[in-house]
Coordinates of C-alpha atoms in Angstrom, one line a residue:
X211 CA -22.0 -30.5 29.3
X212 CA -22.6 -27.1 27.9
X213 CA -25.1 -27.6 24.7
X214 CA -23.9 -27.1 21.0
X215 CA -26.1 -25.2 18.8
X216 CA -24.9 -24.7 15.6
X217 CA -27.3 -22.4 14.4
X218 CA -25.8 -19.7 16.9
X219 CA -23.0 -19.8 14.6
X220 CA -25.1 -17.2 12.3
X221 CA -25.2 -14.5 15.4
X222 CA -21.5 -15.2 16.2
X223 CA -20.5 -14.6 12.8
X224 CA -22.5 -11.2 12.8
X225 CA -20.7 -10.2 15.4
X226 CA -17.9 -9.2 13.0
X227 CA -19.8 -6.5 11.0
X228 CA -21.9 -5.6 14.3
X229 CA -19.0 -4.0 16.0
X230 CA -17.7 -1.7 13.6
X231 CA -21.1 -0.8 12.3
X232 CA -22.0 0.4 15.8
X233 CA -19.2 2.3 16.7
X234 CA -19.4 3.8 13.2
X235 CA -23.2 4.7 14.1
X236 CA -21.8 6.0 17.7
X237 CA -19.4 8.2 15.7
X238 CA -22.0 9.7 14.0
X239 CA -24.9 10.0 16.7
X240 CA -22.7 10.8 19.9
X241 CA -18.9 11.8 19.7
X242 CA -18.3 11.7 23.5
X243 CA -20.0 8.2 23.7
X244 CA -18.2 6.8 20.9
X245 CA -14.6 7.9 22.3
X246 CA -15.8 6.4 25.5
X247 CA -16.9 2.9 24.0
X248 CA -13.7 3.0 21.6
X249 CA -11.2 3.9 24.6
X250 CA -13.0 1.0 26.7
X251 CA -12.9 -1.3 23.8
X252 CA -9.3 -0.8 23.1
X253 CA -8.2 -1.0 26.7
X254 CA -10.3 -4.0 27.3
X255 CA -8.5 -5.5 24.5
X256 CA -5.2 -4.7 26.0
X257 CA -6.5 -5.8 29.4
X258 CA -7.7 -9.3 27.6
X259 CA -4.3 -9.9 25.9
X260 CA -2.5 -9.5 29.2
X261 CA -4.7 -12.2 30.6
X262 CA -4.0 -14.4 27.4
X263 CA -0.4 -13.8 28.2
X264 CA -0.2 -14.6 31.8
X265 CA -3.0 -17.3 32.5
X266 CA -3.5 -19.2 29.4
X267 CA -6.8 -20.9 29.5
X268 CA -8.6 -23.5 27.2
X269 CA -11.8 -25.1 26.4
X270 CA -12.8 -28.4 24.9
X271 CA -15.1 -28.3 21.8
X272 CA -17.6 -30.6 20.6
X273 CA -16.3 -33.0 18.0
X274 CA -18.4 -32.1 14.7
X275 CA -16.1 -34.4 12.5
X276 CA -18.7 -36.4 10.1
X277 CA -21.7 -34.0 10.9
X278 CA -22.7 -32.0 7.8
X279 CA -24.8 -29.1 6.8
X280 CA -24.1 -25.3 5.9
X281 CA -23.9 -24.2 9.5
X282 CA -21.6 -27.0 10.6
X283 CA -19.5 -26.2 7.7
X284 CA -19.8 -22.4 9.2
X285 CA -18.9 -23.7 12.5
X286 CA -15.9 -25.9 11.3
X287 CA -14.2 -22.5 9.6
X288 CA -14.5 -20.9 12.7
X289 CA -12.9 -24.0 14.7
X290 CA -10.1 -24.4 12.3
X291 CA -9.5 -20.4 12.3
X292 CA -9.8 -19.9 16.1
X293 CA -8.0 -22.2 18.4
X294 CA -9.7 -23.1 21.8
X295 CA -7.5 -21.2 24.1
X296 CA -7.3 -17.6 25.4
X297 CA -10.8 -17.7 26.3
X298 CA -10.9 -15.5 29.6
X299 CA -12.1 -12.9 29.4
X300 CA -13.8 -13.5 26.1
X301 CA -13.5 -10.9 23.3
X302 CA -16.7 -11.3 21.9
X303 CA -18.4 -10.8 25.1
X304 CA -16.2 -7.6 26.2
X305 CA -17.0 -6.0 22.5
X306 CA -20.7 -7.0 22.7
X307 CA -21.2 -5.6 26.2
X308 CA -19.1 -2.4 25.2
X309 CA -21.9 -1.8 22.4
X310 CA -24.7 -2.7 24.8
X311 CA -23.4 0.1 26.9
X312 CA -22.3 2.6 24.5
X313 CA -25.7 2.4 22.4
X314 CA -27.8 3.8 25.0
X315 CA -27.8 7.2 23.4
X316 CA -29.7 6.1 20.5
X317 CA -33.1 5.9 22.2
X318 CA -35.1 2.8 23.6
X319 CA -36.0 1.5 20.4
X320 CA -32.2 1.0 19.0
X321 CA -30.9 0.7 22.4
X322 CA -33.2 -2.7 22.8
X323 CA -32.3 -3.8 19.7
X324 CA -28.8 -3.5 20.3
X325 CA -29.0 -4.9 23.3
X326 CA -30.9 -8.0 22.4
X327 CA -28.2 -8.6 19.5
X328 CA -25.3 -8.1 21.9
X329 CA -27.0 -10.8 24.4
X330 CA -27.6 -13.3 21.5
X331 CA -24.0 -12.7 20.5
X332 CA -22.9 -13.5 24.3
X333 CA -24.9 -16.3 24.2
X334 CA -23.5 -17.7 21.0
X335 CA -20.3 -17.6 22.4
X336 CA -21.4 -20.5 25.1
X337 CA -23.4 -22.5 22.6
X338 CA -20.9 -22.5 19.6
X339 CA -17.2 -21.6 20.9
X340 CA -18.3 -23.1 24.3
X341 CA -16.9 -20.8 26.7
X342 CA -18.0 -21.0 30.3
X343 CA -19.6 -18.7 32.8
X344 CA -16.4 -17.2 34.0
X345 CA -15.3 -16.3 30.4
X346 CA -18.7 -14.5 30.1
X347 CA -18.4 -12.7 33.5
X348 CA -14.8 -11.6 32.9
X349 CA -15.5 -10.3 29.8
X350 CA -18.6 -8.1 31.1
X351 CA -16.6 -7.0 34.1
X352 CA -13.6 -5.8 32.0
X353 CA -15.6 -4.0 29.9
X354 CA -17.9 -2.3 32.8
X355 CA -14.6 -1.5 34.2
X356 CA -12.9 0.1 30.9
X357 CA -16.2 1.9 30.1
X358 CA -16.5 3.4 33.6
X359 CA -12.8 4.3 33.7
X360 CA -13.0 5.9 30.0
X361 CA -16.0 7.9 30.9
X362 CA -14.5 9.4 34.1
X363 CA -11.0 9.9 32.2
X364 CA -13.1 11.6 29.5
X365 CA -15.0 13.9 31.9
X366 CA -11.7 14.7 33.8
X367 CA -10.1 15.9 30.5
X368 CA -12.9 17.9 29.3
X369 CA -13.1 19.7 32.7
X370 CA -9.5 20.7 32.3
X371 CA -9.8 21.7 28.7
X372 CA -12.8 23.9 29.7
X373 CA -10.9 25.4 33.0
X374 CA -7.7 26.1 30.5
X375 CA -9.8 28.1 28.1
X376 CA -11.5 30.2 30.9
X377 CA -7.9 30.9 32.0

């Protein structure tokens, strides 16, 4: 019942350079936010893989056999190389959400652009990969929890280092 929109394969594939590009930009802009985002990303991936190991999920994809065109060719490539299981939480959503959270340090204009693109990537996971709302909510929830925990941990560590330097 989820609509299949082949054009959304473009933002789905642009996720691959978007995540490392945004992380590199964060590293130059604000080291603390970069580390917070990177720690959240790594811990979110670990949590996702634990879910994948313990609670295998799968989705049914649309049959694109017999359809033609450049966009269908790209969708077919993704479908052949990324099997329709391990959907909850969605890693595309998790990582895109973390970039949305981390890029606030760039100011309104850049944050608005990265947020809009993150949201389009999240939508692409539904319209191309056929993820369901729970997969999206799970990716956002895991991302938010990891981002907050990474921030709290970094704050505690920096406070500890400051107090040690004073002694």
